[in-house]
């Protein structure tokens, strides 16, 4: 362990030089080193905020700030920050330098965490760490260490030579035992630190641990099968004294949970001599106050296994446990054991490599295979009522999914079992049930409800609300009465921008009142509040949303432990208002139960509320524009207009010229008003026409105030292109069902023409780049227009007739539903509308393409079959067109390996520079690259 002082960040920052220097050109190296703030973490009392500043490539650092900015620290090479509930300590993982991470095996890298005391700035460093967590009250730290295999080997090698010979037989015996023990059954060392005094307690062979919420106890399971040691130990946190309360010589202790008040401990246990895969467990519940133990074993219907999870309710009245219908060892193939076996058809065919696809299978085989590992770990939720020791099964194979909640009477359950076959072409649906926690009975509430429109259950399970076919419904659970809350309201509650061949979804629910007396939900713009008894409602936002075209949504509510946030009548809340006109955000104040909103901030920027203290009114948010980095600000939730700036990463832009973004309007080919974002070059000159990059997907105008993503990936880096003399255009696309290709063409060509008329875009130097759905649209566009002078299309669908019956390799799902009801928007099957599939497929019009094209695919694409790129390449090659195909090996839908991301970014820029700026073509573009293999590194 190391103890040392940390220098405050303010003393580490360099001071800007006096005078104004000429801006530097933005380079790839600058992008690699540009830091991006990750999700901030805030202490429960709102006093301390910690955040990781992560470069695109390099070493992260942790920034620690007091919310009033009175103190601030930096921890170099730190990531994965955590803050204690009281804000007195920050925990971060220490990374090895990038060079070591790139040149050494992960097992050879140090595994360290650092503990920062925020009042003093002192640090403690812990080595060889697997995980480290704070107790819920922030008073204790538990560090779980990695198994020290290397140390054990080292100790063995240092033994005297004579002793080594005498130990040979014992060593062989030990190795046999070692081979029989599953690594998952072995515990490791943990260190418990009392943070007030730095007292420490070390426990060995720990496999599971759990703090109670009251801050009094730590429960640990200790397992060492080689020594026949299996025990439950309780540690009194105030004294750091331990007591063993359960032991077994033969049973492995598996899952662990402790009630919030420290009254009960539950664990599962099973015969350690049985292989883990098929080991059956039992459930043991211990009353700590009375030392009473209650054992629950499996029955013919439901059993416990290694995946049985445990969780106590917050009121300490119920224990939720996962159970399974059966437990068995993994099946084994028949083996040849005697000479005649090699002619035995049953034994021979047992080794066949076959998957049978049956027409009535609920799931197609690739989906079944992909989900196999997950299904092995599936358990079905049951509840144990601790006062009566009554166990009830809640989920089963017909209704497998129960949504956990703290309601005492009912929970929501759902099942996609009846729709697993039709998912292939129709999309995702579920039947919805109420399950009674006291009887286990299920009541079906909704049939074939879209999976993305699940109901919401009130905090006390008195009411259920759901959206269906444009209306919002409320169900009184005790009476069974259902009321359409919105039937007499002319305001639409269905998505007004929905352009898919499916029923339009709603805008979602807001929050329940904590006493079940009311519920809130949204239309496109406004927030509504309805009384659950009178069924009367009003616009909480007073209709200002629709009037001003501002979308209001509640933000900044404290999360309750394991529960969705709730609100109370008369409570002041903060709303984020997004203007559909200016594309900017503002914060507004509102009061639950009153029809009024008040604007509290003025900012021509994008606002994002990132964190809220659980037990204080402190919030953390960012504001950004294309020319303003999203630094962090802290404020009281009731006075966000007086915020304190916590970080200053916007200073990274100081050495560079930076473009700006503006909103552009035009009408598409059908006269529909369209919006888009124009990012002008860094040194834009009025009246000069520039090479222009068009990047898009669907709605892009909401990115007007977004800071550019400072990374190298499958997209062009906007800041890099703008600093190299490009204008960037991000147009919105609106689709017509059945005609996705031509819809995008009409929007794109009209938008580009607008930029040409503005004098911004050089008509002879407009390029287009898209990826995935954007890749499809870009590939289709150049079959219909010659307005683009170069195209880079990433992972495009090129042939809808073949893609329709393809597989999404990431999920194993068939692709048919995407075309019939989803993103591709055809609206019918291939055999019902074959001409539409052909009309919308670029490959059928490859002979028309006059635009040079570069296609990019990862050959392990898990979303779009990479053969779609091959089809487009071969079609263009056959038609004698200008085409190059980049096949990145072992890459999924989005490039993951940094060498490939960097290479693609370079090649994309070289490609556009050649065709749009007239720069010399690189050799790979003029001559290609011959295949070769390289000497493998030793």
Tab-separated table of C-alpha atoms in Angstrom, residues 323-583:
chain	number	residue	atom	x	y	z
A	323	UNK	CA	-35.546	-20.755	-9.380
A	324	UNK	CA	-35.404	-23.187	-12.292
A	325	UNK	CA	-37.636	-26.094	-13.385
A	326	UNK	CA	-34.809	-28.631	-13.292
A	327	UNK	CA	-31.104	-29.055	-12.646
A	328	UNK	CA	-28.965	-31.548	-14.561
A	329	UNK	CA	-25.406	-32.046	-15.692
A	330	UNK	CA	-24.375	-31.056	-19.196
A	331	UNK	CA	-25.033	-33.715	-21.830
A	332	UNK	CA	-22.007	-35.597	-23.170
A	333	UNK	CA	-21.428	-37.191	-26.557
A	334	UNK	CA	-21.022	-40.940	-26.830
A	335	UNK	CA	-17.386	-41.960	-27.244
A	336	UNK	CA	-15.663	-44.937	-28.861
A	337	UNK	CA	-14.783	-47.277	-26.002
A	338	UNK	CA	-14.227	-50.585	-27.808
A	339	UNK	CA	-13.329	-51.675	-31.318
A	340	UNK	CA	-16.845	-52.476	-32.504
A	341	UNK	CA	-18.055	-49.017	-31.509
A	342	UNK	CA	-16.525	-47.496	-34.628
A	343	UNK	CA	-19.244	-49.308	-36.648
A	344	UNK	CA	-22.130	-48.479	-34.298
A	345	UNK	CA	-24.462	-46.026	-36.120
A	346	UNK	CA	-25.730	-44.477	-32.885
A	347	UNK	CA	-22.235	-43.796	-31.552
A	348	UNK	CA	-20.962	-42.615	-34.939
A	349	UNK	CA	-23.849	-40.195	-35.541
A	350	UNK	CA	-23.631	-38.873	-31.985
A	351	UNK	CA	-20.632	-36.880	-33.223
A	352	UNK	CA	-22.532	-35.345	-36.116
A	353	UNK	CA	-22.387	-31.586	-36.545
A	354	UNK	CA	-25.990	-30.756	-37.322
A	355	UNK	CA	-28.563	-28.116	-36.446
A	356	UNK	CA	-32.131	-28.893	-37.449
A	357	UNK	CA	-34.206	-25.889	-38.512
A	358	UNK	CA	-37.881	-26.757	-38.123
A	359	UNK	CA	-40.616	-24.602	-39.617
A	360	UNK	CA	-42.513	-24.509	-36.318
A	361	UNK	CA	-39.537	-23.638	-34.128
A	362	UNK	CA	-40.401	-20.644	-31.900
A	363	UNK	CA	-37.006	-19.142	-32.669
A	364	UNK	CA	-34.852	-19.658	-35.720
A	365	UNK	CA	-31.664	-21.576	-34.998
A	366	UNK	CA	-29.182	-18.654	-35.090
A	367	UNK	CA	-31.287	-16.793	-32.529
A	368	UNK	CA	-31.577	-19.918	-30.408
A	369	UNK	CA	-27.814	-20.412	-30.557
A	370	UNK	CA	-27.098	-16.772	-29.702
A	371	UNK	CA	-29.434	-16.895	-26.726
A	372	UNK	CA	-28.313	-20.311	-25.500
A	373	UNK	CA	-25.781	-19.025	-22.967
A	374	UNK	CA	-28.295	-16.521	-21.637
A	375	UNK	CA	-30.964	-19.198	-21.353
A	376	UNK	CA	-28.586	-21.360	-19.336
A	377	UNK	CA	-28.486	-18.607	-16.715
A	378	UNK	CA	-32.239	-17.866	-16.825
A	379	UNK	CA	-34.094	-18.228	-13.563
A	380	UNK	CA	-37.760	-17.657	-12.773
A	381	UNK	CA	-38.634	-15.240	-10.000
A	382	UNK	CA	-40.188	-16.503	-6.786
A	383	UNK	CA	-40.910	-14.669	-3.539
A	384	UNK	CA	-40.489	-15.826	0.045
A	385	UNK	CA	-42.650	-13.999	2.582
A	386	UNK	CA	-40.411	-13.856	5.632
A	387	UNK	CA	-43.158	-13.519	8.226
A	388	UNK	CA	-44.924	-16.691	7.132
A	389	UNK	CA	-42.053	-18.543	5.409
A	390	UNK	CA	-44.419	-18.937	2.448
A	391	UNK	CA	-42.698	-19.396	-0.923
A	392	UNK	CA	-44.651	-18.464	-4.066
A	393	UNK	CA	-43.570	-18.887	-7.660
A	394	UNK	CA	-44.243	-15.686	-9.627
A	395	UNK	CA	-42.706	-16.383	-13.042
A	396	UNK	CA	-42.903	-19.575	-15.036
A	397	UNK	CA	-42.101	-20.850	-18.515
A	398	UNK	CA	-45.336	-19.457	-19.964
A	399	UNK	CA	-44.890	-16.023	-18.326
A	400	UNK	CA	-41.159	-15.869	-17.730
A	401	UNK	CA	-40.512	-12.181	-17.077
A	402	UNK	CA	-41.525	-10.421	-13.872
A	403	UNK	CA	-40.469	-6.805	-13.442
A	404	UNK	CA	-39.012	-6.361	-9.980
A	405	UNK	CA	-40.561	-3.658	-7.826
A	406	UNK	CA	-41.100	-2.754	-4.193
A	407	UNK	CA	-44.884	-2.946	-4.399
A	408	UNK	CA	-46.255	-5.252	-1.712
A	409	UNK	CA	-49.323	-6.574	-3.548
A	410	UNK	CA	-48.714	-6.797	-7.298
A	411	UNK	CA	-45.913	-6.767	-9.832
A	412	UNK	CA	-45.988	-6.576	-13.608
A	413	UNK	CA	-45.188	-9.685	-15.615
A	414	UNK	CA	-44.964	-10.243	-19.342
A	415	UNK	CA	-44.422	-12.941	-21.935
A	416	UNK	CA	-43.230	-12.968	-25.520
A	417	UNK	CA	-43.700	-16.741	-25.726
A	418	UNK	CA	-46.833	-16.590	-27.950
A	419	UNK	CA	-45.059	-14.263	-30.406
A	420	UNK	CA	-41.576	-15.726	-30.679
A	421	UNK	CA	-42.222	-17.133	-34.134
A	422	UNK	CA	-43.862	-14.004	-35.556
A	423	UNK	CA	-41.057	-11.804	-34.215
A	424	UNK	CA	-39.199	-12.919	-37.325
A	425	UNK	CA	-41.371	-10.751	-39.557
A	426	UNK	CA	-43.739	-8.715	-37.377
A	427	UNK	CA	-41.536	-7.235	-34.671
A	428	UNK	CA	-41.703	-7.569	-30.914
A	429	UNK	CA	-44.817	-8.051	-28.787
A	430	UNK	CA	-45.708	-9.228	-25.304
A	431	UNK	CA	-48.738	-10.234	-23.291
A	432	UNK	CA	-48.882	-8.329	-20.011
A	433	UNK	CA	-50.022	-9.691	-16.648
A	434	UNK	CA	-50.471	-8.595	-13.070
A	435	UNK	CA	-49.017	-11.161	-10.694
A	436	UNK	CA	-50.308	-11.243	-7.129
A	437	UNK	CA	-47.446	-11.347	-4.642
A	438	UNK	CA	-49.603	-12.952	-1.974
A	439	UNK	CA	-51.130	-15.739	-4.064
A	440	UNK	CA	-48.887	-16.065	-7.122
A	441	UNK	CA	-51.946	-15.816	-9.396
A	442	UNK	CA	-51.583	-14.018	-12.723
A	443	UNK	CA	-54.199	-11.876	-14.410
A	444	UNK	CA	-53.783	-11.074	-18.095
A	445	UNK	CA	-54.169	-7.347	-18.725
A	446	UNK	CA	-52.973	-6.736	-22.278
A	447	UNK	CA	-52.636	-8.989	-25.304
A	448	UNK	CA	-49.998	-8.491	-28.005
A	449	UNK	CA	-48.757	-5.187	-26.624
A	450	UNK	CA	-45.693	-3.748	-28.447
A	451	UNK	CA	-42.603	-4.573	-26.416
A	452	UNK	CA	-41.525	-0.932	-26.391
A	453	UNK	CA	-44.847	0.175	-24.882
A	454	UNK	CA	-44.912	-1.672	-21.576
A	455	UNK	CA	-47.367	-0.393	-18.932
A	456	UNK	CA	-46.303	1.413	-15.776
A	457	UNK	CA	-47.402	0.307	-12.306
A	458	UNK	CA	-48.137	2.877	-9.601
A	459	UNK	CA	-45.838	2.943	-6.528
A	460	UNK	CA	-48.427	1.252	-4.322
A	461	UNK	CA	-49.825	-1.025	-7.050
A	462	UNK	CA	-53.268	0.536	-7.010
A	463	UNK	CA	-53.236	1.554	-10.664
A	464	UNK	CA	-51.794	0.544	-13.990
A	465	UNK	CA	-51.330	2.961	-16.903
A	466	UNK	CA	-50.598	2.113	-20.516
A	467	UNK	CA	-50.618	3.541	-24.026
A	468	UNK	CA	-52.523	1.891	-26.866
A	469	UNK	CA	-53.525	3.080	-30.342
A	470	UNK	CA	-53.211	6.789	-29.662
A	471	UNK	CA	-54.782	6.845	-26.207
A	472	UNK	CA	-53.608	6.634	-22.609
A	473	UNK	CA	-55.510	4.252	-20.342
A	474	UNK	CA	-55.702	3.912	-16.561
A	475	UNK	CA	-56.739	0.674	-14.872
A	476	UNK	CA	-57.940	0.513	-11.280
A	477	UNK	CA	-56.470	-2.780	-10.104
A	478	UNK	CA	-58.900	-3.464	-7.255
A	479	UNK	CA	-62.042	-2.857	-9.333
A	480	UNK	CA	-60.679	-3.932	-12.703
A	481	UNK	CA	-62.168	-0.815	-14.300
A	482	UNK	CA	-60.241	0.733	-17.204
A	483	UNK	CA	-60.689	4.352	-18.302
A	484	UNK	CA	-59.454	6.100	-21.447
A	485	UNK	CA	-57.959	9.251	-19.939
A	486	UNK	CA	-57.421	11.048	-23.255
A	487	UNK	CA	-60.538	10.119	-25.223
A	488	UNK	CA	-62.001	13.642	-25.094
A	489	UNK	CA	-58.749	15.452	-25.791
A	490	UNK	CA	-57.999	16.606	-29.329
A	491	UNK	CA	-54.235	16.756	-28.754
A	492	UNK	CA	-52.542	13.758	-30.411
A	493	UNK	CA	-50.661	11.409	-28.092
A	494	UNK	CA	-49.315	9.190	-30.883
A	495	UNK	CA	-45.877	10.016	-32.309
A	496	UNK	CA	-46.564	12.772	-34.827
A	497	UNK	CA	-43.312	12.080	-36.693
A	498	UNK	CA	-43.811	8.321	-36.989
A	499	UNK	CA	-42.989	7.217	-40.535
A	500	UNK	CA	-42.771	3.444	-40.138
A	501	UNK	CA	-45.200	0.796	-41.421
A	502	UNK	CA	-46.434	0.096	-37.897
A	503	UNK	CA	-48.714	1.644	-35.287
A	504	UNK	CA	-47.371	4.943	-33.982
A	505	UNK	CA	-46.037	4.716	-30.411
A	506	UNK	CA	-46.795	7.208	-27.660
A	507	UNK	CA	-44.462	9.726	-26.103
A	508	UNK	CA	-44.025	7.880	-22.852
A	509	UNK	CA	-44.966	8.318	-19.234
A	510	UNK	CA	-43.541	10.810	-16.810
A	511	UNK	CA	-43.825	10.059	-13.112
A	512	UNK	CA	-46.378	8.768	-10.653
A	513	UNK	CA	-47.289	10.746	-7.593
A	514	UNK	CA	-45.833	8.854	-4.641
A	515	UNK	CA	-49.251	8.284	-3.045
A	516	UNK	CA	-50.793	6.904	-6.282
A	517	UNK	CA	-53.099	9.927	-6.522
A	518	UNK	CA	-51.879	10.999	-9.929
A	519	UNK	CA	-49.835	10.184	-13.012
A	520	UNK	CA	-48.034	12.308	-15.591
A	521	UNK	CA	-47.387	11.644	-19.269
A	522	UNK	CA	-46.417	13.485	-22.431
A	523	UNK	CA	-47.565	14.494	-25.864
A	524	UNK	CA	-45.032	15.725	-28.406
A	525	UNK	CA	-44.592	18.988	-26.560
A	526	UNK	CA	-46.410	19.206	-23.247
A	527	UNK	CA	-46.609	17.377	-19.943
A	528	UNK	CA	-49.991	16.292	-18.550
A	529	UNK	CA	-51.103	15.430	-15.034
A	530	UNK	CA	-54.186	13.278	-14.331
A	531	UNK	CA	-55.910	12.406	-11.083
A	532	UNK	CA	-56.287	8.656	-10.687
A	533	UNK	CA	-59.638	8.901	-8.879
A	534	UNK	CA	-61.503	11.664	-10.694
A	535	UNK	CA	-59.738	10.954	-14.011
A	536	UNK	CA	-59.529	14.686	-14.592
A	537	UNK	CA	-56.376	16.120	-16.032
A	538	UNK	CA	-54.658	19.262	-17.219
A	539	UNK	CA	-51.502	20.361	-18.969
A	540	UNK	CA	-48.881	20.894	-16.293
A	541	UNK	CA	-46.996	22.964	-18.856
A	542	UNK	CA	-50.047	25.115	-19.577
A	543	UNK	CA	-49.980	24.415	-23.328
A	544	UNK	CA	-46.835	26.497	-23.757
A	545	UNK	CA	-45.087	23.542	-25.319
A	546	UNK	CA	-47.285	23.267	-28.387
A	547	UNK	CA	-47.749	27.020	-28.547
A	548	UNK	CA	-43.974	27.668	-28.675
A	549	UNK	CA	-43.007	24.302	-30.229
A	550	UNK	CA	-41.016	23.409	-27.125
A	551	UNK	CA	-40.793	19.819	-25.905
A	552	UNK	CA	-40.987	19.684	-22.095
A	553	UNK	CA	-39.641	16.738	-20.100
A	554	UNK	CA	-38.973	16.332	-16.362
A	555	UNK	CA	-35.302	15.977	-15.444
A	556	UNK	CA	-33.185	16.138	-12.314
A	557	UNK	CA	-35.134	13.922	-9.946
A	558	UNK	CA	-33.369	11.940	-7.263
A	559	UNK	CA	-33.438	8.209	-7.892
A	560	UNK	CA	-34.845	6.031	-5.177
A	561	UNK	CA	-33.062	2.834	-4.267
A	562	UNK	CA	-34.062	0.197	-6.833
A	563	UNK	CA	-37.186	2.223	-7.670
A	564	UNK	CA	-38.262	4.732	-10.302
A	565	UNK	CA	-38.449	8.311	-9.084
A	566	UNK	CA	-41.798	9.685	-7.912
A	567	UNK	CA	-43.170	13.175	-7.295
A	568	UNK	CA	-45.495	14.780	-4.760
A	569	UNK	CA	-48.298	17.297	-5.084
A	570	UNK	CA	-46.851	20.794	-4.711
A	571	UNK	CA	-43.294	19.669	-5.425
A	572	UNK	CA	-41.146	21.949	-7.540
A	573	UNK	CA	-39.587	20.201	-10.513
A	574	UNK	CA	-37.219	21.190	-13.272
A	575	UNK	CA	-38.166	20.659	-16.910
A	576	UNK	CA	-35.866	20.550	-19.869
A	577	UNK	CA	-37.360	22.418	-22.777
A	578	UNK	CA	-36.135	21.588	-26.279
A	579	UNK	CA	-37.153	24.074	-28.961
A	580	UNK	CA	-38.069	22.442	-32.246
A	581	UNK	CA	-37.593	25.875	-33.813
A	582	UNK	CA	-34.131	26.882	-32.561
A	583	UNK	CA	-32.958	23.341	-31.642
